[in-house]
Short mmCIF file of C-alpha atoms in Angstrom, two decimals:
data_model
loop_
_atom_site.label_atom_id
_atom_site.label_comp_id
_atom_site.label_asym_id
_atom_site.label_seq_id
_atom_site.Cartn_x
_atom_site.Cartn_y
_atom_site.Cartn_z
CA MET A 1084 83.08 74.95 13.17
CA THR A 1085 82.00 75.81 9.50
CA GLN A 1086 80.11 78.57 11.02
CA ALA A 1087 83.17 79.96 12.95
CA SER A 1088 85.72 79.47 10.14
CA GLU A 1089 83.29 81.20 7.57
CA LEU A 1090 83.34 84.27 10.13
CA LEU A 1091 86.67 84.08 10.16
CA THR A 1092 87.08 83.79 6.44
CA LEU A 1093 84.71 87.06 6.22
CA SER A 1094 87.00 89.05 8.80
CA LEU A 1095 90.09 88.00 7.12
CA TYR A 1096 89.18 89.55 3.55
CA ALA A 1097 87.02 92.28 5.42
CA ALA A 1098 90.36 93.13 7.21
CA LEU A 1099 92.45 93.17 4.03
CA VAL A 1100 89.84 95.25 1.93
CA PHE A 1101 89.81 97.70 5.25
CA VAL A 1102 93.85 98.05 5.12
CA ALA A 1103 94.29 98.50 1.22
CA ILE A 1104 91.68 101.47 1.83
CA ALA A 1105 93.82 102.87 4.69
CA GLN A 1106 96.88 102.76 2.91
CA PHE A 1107 95.35 104.28 -0.34
CA MET A 1108 93.95 107.17 2.02
CA ALA A 1109 97.83 107.47 3.51
CA MET A 1110 98.83 107.49 -0.13
CA ILE A 1111 96.27 110.88 -0.81
CA ARG A 1112 97.57 112.61 2.22
CA LEU A 1113 101.49 111.55 1.07
CA TRP A 1114 100.50 113.32 -2.18
CA ILE A 1115 98.65 116.40 -1.00
CA GLY A 1116 101.20 117.46 2.05
CA PRO A 1117 100.59 119.92 2.76
CA GLY A 1118 103.68 120.19 5.17
CA THR A 1119 106.93 117.85 5.51
CA GLY A 1120 105.54 116.76 8.58
CA ASP A 1121 102.45 115.64 7.08
CA ARG A 1122 104.35 113.43 4.57
CA ILE A 1123 106.76 112.01 7.04
CA LEU A 1124 103.24 111.01 9.25
CA ALA A 1125 102.04 109.86 6.08
CA LEU A 1126 104.96 107.30 5.21
CA ASP A 1127 104.96 106.42 8.92
CA THR A 1128 101.09 105.19 8.75
CA MET A 1129 102.12 103.54 5.36
CA PHE A 1130 104.80 101.53 6.59
CA ILE A 1131 102.72 100.33 9.68
CA ASN A 1132 99.73 99.35 7.68
CA ALA A 1133 102.14 97.67 5.10
CA ILE A 1134 103.02 95.50 8.38
CA GLY A 1135 99.36 94.91 8.64
CA LEU A 1136 99.20 93.54 5.46
CA ILE A 1137 102.08 91.09 5.90
CA VAL A 1138 100.45 89.96 8.99
CA LEU A 1139 97.04 89.29 7.38
CA LEU A 1140 98.51 87.57 4.73
CA GLY A 1141 100.25 85.31 7.42
CA ILE A 1142 96.89 84.24 8.87
CA LEU A 1143 95.61 83.62 5.81
CA GLN A 1144 98.08 81.22 4.57
CA GLY A 1145 98.29 79.78 8.14
CA THR A 1146 102.38 80.13 7.95
CA GLN A 1147 104.99 81.64 10.19
CA ILE A 1148 107.20 82.61 7.63
CA TYR A 1149 106.27 85.91 7.12
CA PHE A 1150 107.27 86.89 10.72
CA GLU A 1151 110.81 88.20 9.94
CA ALA A 1152 109.83 90.16 7.04
CA ALA A 1153 107.04 91.95 9.36
CA LEU A 1154 109.80 92.46 11.91
CA ILE A 1155 112.12 93.88 9.45
CA ILE A 1156 109.83 96.26 8.10
CA ALA A 1157 108.80 97.54 11.62
CA MET A 1158 112.35 98.23 12.57
CA LEU A 1159 113.35 99.81 8.82
CA GLY A 1160 109.91 101.96 9.27
CA PHE A 1161 111.16 103.44 12.75
CA VAL A 1162 114.37 104.34 11.69
CA SER A 1163 113.28 105.93 8.27
CA THR A 1164 110.74 107.96 9.99
CA VAL A 1165 113.43 109.36 12.55
CA ALA A 1166 115.99 109.75 9.77
CA TYR A 1167 113.50 112.08 8.02
CA ALA A 1168 112.38 113.84 11.01
CA ARG A 1169 116.06 114.57 12.27
CA PHE A 1170 117.10 115.80 8.33
CA VAL A 1171 114.23 118.15 8.69
CA LEU A 1172 115.31 119.41 12.25
CA ARG A 1173 118.98 119.60 11.91
CA GLY A 1174 119.81 119.28 8.27
CA ASP A 1175 121.67 116.22 8.61
CA ILE A 1176 121.27 113.10 10.00
CA ILE A 1177 124.25 111.95 11.75
CA GLU A 1178 126.21 115.03 13.41
CA MET B 441 81.92 74.36 22.58
CA SER B 442 85.50 73.52 22.14
CA LEU B 443 88.40 75.13 22.94
CA GLU B 444 89.20 75.68 19.26
CA LEU B 445 86.07 77.04 18.33
CA ILE B 446 86.37 79.87 21.05
CA ALA B 447 89.83 80.44 19.63
CA THR B 448 88.30 80.88 15.99
CA TYR B 449 85.89 83.24 17.26
CA ALA B 450 88.40 85.49 19.39
CA VAL B 451 90.45 85.63 16.11
CA ALA B 452 87.43 86.99 13.97
CA VAL B 453 86.98 89.51 16.85
CA PHE B 454 90.26 90.55 17.14
CA LEU B 455 90.53 91.07 13.21
CA PHE B 456 87.26 93.22 13.05
CA ILE B 457 88.60 95.46 16.21
CA GLY B 458 91.98 95.80 14.18
CA SER B 459 90.37 96.86 10.71
CA PHE B 460 88.08 99.04 12.87
CA PHE B 461 91.11 100.99 14.60
CA ILE B 462 93.15 100.95 11.27
CA ILE B 463 90.17 102.76 9.21
CA VAL B 464 89.74 105.43 12.06
CA ALA B 465 93.34 105.93 11.64
CA SER B 466 93.49 106.82 8.16
CA ILE B 467 90.13 108.75 8.28
CA GLY B 468 91.97 111.08 10.83
CA LEU B 469 94.85 111.09 8.80
CA LEU B 470 92.95 112.33 5.94
CA LYS B 471 90.14 114.33 7.48
CA LEU B 472 91.44 116.42 10.47
CA ASN B 473 92.72 119.88 9.39
CA ASP B 474 95.86 120.66 11.36
CA PRO B 475 99.17 119.18 11.41
CA MET B 476 99.57 118.32 14.80
CA THR B 477 96.08 117.11 15.23
CA ARG B 478 96.36 114.97 12.25
CA LEU B 479 99.85 113.48 14.31
CA HIS B 480 97.33 112.00 16.93
CA ALA B 481 95.40 109.86 14.80
CA PRO B 482 97.73 107.23 13.01
CA THR B 483 100.19 106.83 15.80
CA LYS B 484 97.89 106.25 18.55
CA ALA B 485 94.84 104.54 16.83
CA GLY B 486 96.94 102.72 13.82
CA THR B 487 99.12 101.56 16.36
CA LEU B 488 96.29 99.49 18.76
CA GLY B 489 95.16 98.30 15.22
CA ILE B 490 98.27 96.56 14.72
CA GLY B 491 98.32 95.26 17.97
CA ALA B 492 94.79 94.09 17.44
CA TYR B 493 96.09 92.14 14.15
CA LEU B 494 99.11 90.81 15.93
CA LEU B 495 97.02 89.33 18.98
CA ALA B 496 94.57 87.73 16.02
CA ALA B 497 97.73 86.04 14.40
CA MET B 498 99.19 84.61 17.48
CA ILE B 499 95.95 83.08 18.66
CA HIS B 500 95.49 81.89 15.10
CA SER B 501 98.56 80.02 15.21
CA PHE B 502 97.79 78.23 18.38
CA THR B 503 94.75 76.87 16.61
CA VAL B 504 96.40 75.77 13.20
CA GLY B 505 99.35 74.07 14.78
CA GLU B 506 102.11 74.25 17.03
CA GLY B 507 101.77 78.13 18.54
CA SER B 508 104.28 80.72 18.46
CA LEU B 509 104.68 83.78 20.87
CA HIS B 510 107.11 85.34 17.86
CA GLU B 511 104.24 88.27 17.25
CA LEU B 512 104.91 89.84 20.73
CA LEU B 513 108.50 90.91 19.45
CA ILE B 514 106.62 93.03 16.57
CA MET B 515 104.16 94.24 18.99
CA GLY B 516 106.76 95.28 21.71
CA PHE B 517 108.49 97.03 19.07
CA ILE B 518 105.92 98.82 17.78
CA PHE B 519 104.54 99.87 20.92
CA VAL B 520 107.64 101.44 22.07
CA THR B 521 108.98 103.16 18.84
CA ALA B 522 105.54 104.80 17.89
CA PRO B 523 105.46 107.56 20.85
CA VAL B 524 109.32 108.13 19.99
CA SER B 525 108.63 108.54 16.33
CA ALA B 526 105.64 110.64 16.98
CA ASN B 527 107.70 113.37 18.88
CA PHE B 528 109.86 113.29 16.51
CA MET B 529 107.72 114.48 13.76
CA ALA B 530 105.95 116.87 16.39
CA LYS B 531 109.47 118.33 16.57
CA ALA B 532 109.70 118.67 13.04
CA ASN B 533 106.49 120.67 12.82
CA ILE B 534 107.46 123.10 15.46
CA HIS B 535 110.86 123.42 13.49
CA ARG B 536 108.67 124.11 10.31
CA ARG B 537 106.64 126.52 12.03
CA ASP B 538 103.56 124.46 10.72
CA CYS B 539 101.51 124.95 14.40
CA MET B 540 101.20 127.17 17.37
CA GLN B 541 104.48 128.37 18.55
CA PRO B 542 106.23 127.99 21.90
CA PRO B 543 106.29 131.11 24.15
CA ALA B 544 109.25 133.48 23.54
CA LEU B 545 112.16 132.99 25.83
CA PRO B 546 114.34 135.94 27.55
CA GLU B 547 116.86 137.92 25.47
CA GLY B 548 119.29 135.97 23.65
CA ASP B 549 117.81 132.37 24.41
CA THR B 550 116.41 130.10 21.40
CA TRP B 551 114.48 126.92 21.96
CA ALA B 552 116.35 123.86 20.73
CA THR B 553 113.84 122.65 18.37
CA LEU B 554 113.72 126.20 16.80
CA ASN B 555 117.40 126.53 16.44
CA VAL B 556 119.65 126.25 13.14
CA PRO B 557 123.27 125.73 13.11
CA GLU B 558 125.30 128.63 12.49
CA GLU B 559 126.35 127.83 9.24
CA ASP B 560 122.81 127.06 7.91
CA ARG B 561 121.11 130.33 8.93
CA GLU B 562 121.57 132.36 5.77
CA ILE B 563 119.83 129.06 3.88
CA GLU B 564 117.15 128.95 6.43
CA GLU B 565 116.42 132.56 6.13
CA THR B 566 116.44 132.71 2.34
CA ALA B 567 114.36 129.36 2.68
CA ARG B 568 111.60 131.31 4.70
CA HIS B 569 111.18 134.24 2.55
CA THR B 570 110.57 132.09 -0.78
#
């Protein structure tokens, strides 16, 4: 059992490191652009990675209390991505 | 080998799978060299990575106490909305002319994605020339 839990701890911290690196890479893409579409995509990726970080934190602490936060971030991510894309497309969000 | 032991190994394996997909998604986002190609990496691989993380969280909740299937909600929501937002971003790319353009239409017609409302045409024209 100790071997299994050691592997779990290792994979958890490795996952946290990988998601942090991924978040940083998305941040670089957000910074350098070059187009508006790339920036929207980078922001969407950062939302997805933020959900990943919260889920990993929930596993690490063995609680369920982060579930609602992850769900709300997922919804806000979708709505904000669509709003940005729509603004680029039509110059307006709700016509 | 008890069930709990197998579940713990499964959580670890799913976490590794998720990390792999997440890092592939971000490398693709950073390294690919065309807006439409870049669109593919995070919207497919990133979604799969998050799916693996949520599956790991679900299995883990069954090993530590009373299990929960709440994570299925987030998983379903992300799997449904990722293609929709990807489609919107692709349309934004076409509209901004950051990629290959659709074929020309017969006289007098324009693609809806490339169309600009009447009152914004002058602004769009000046924005393209600067």
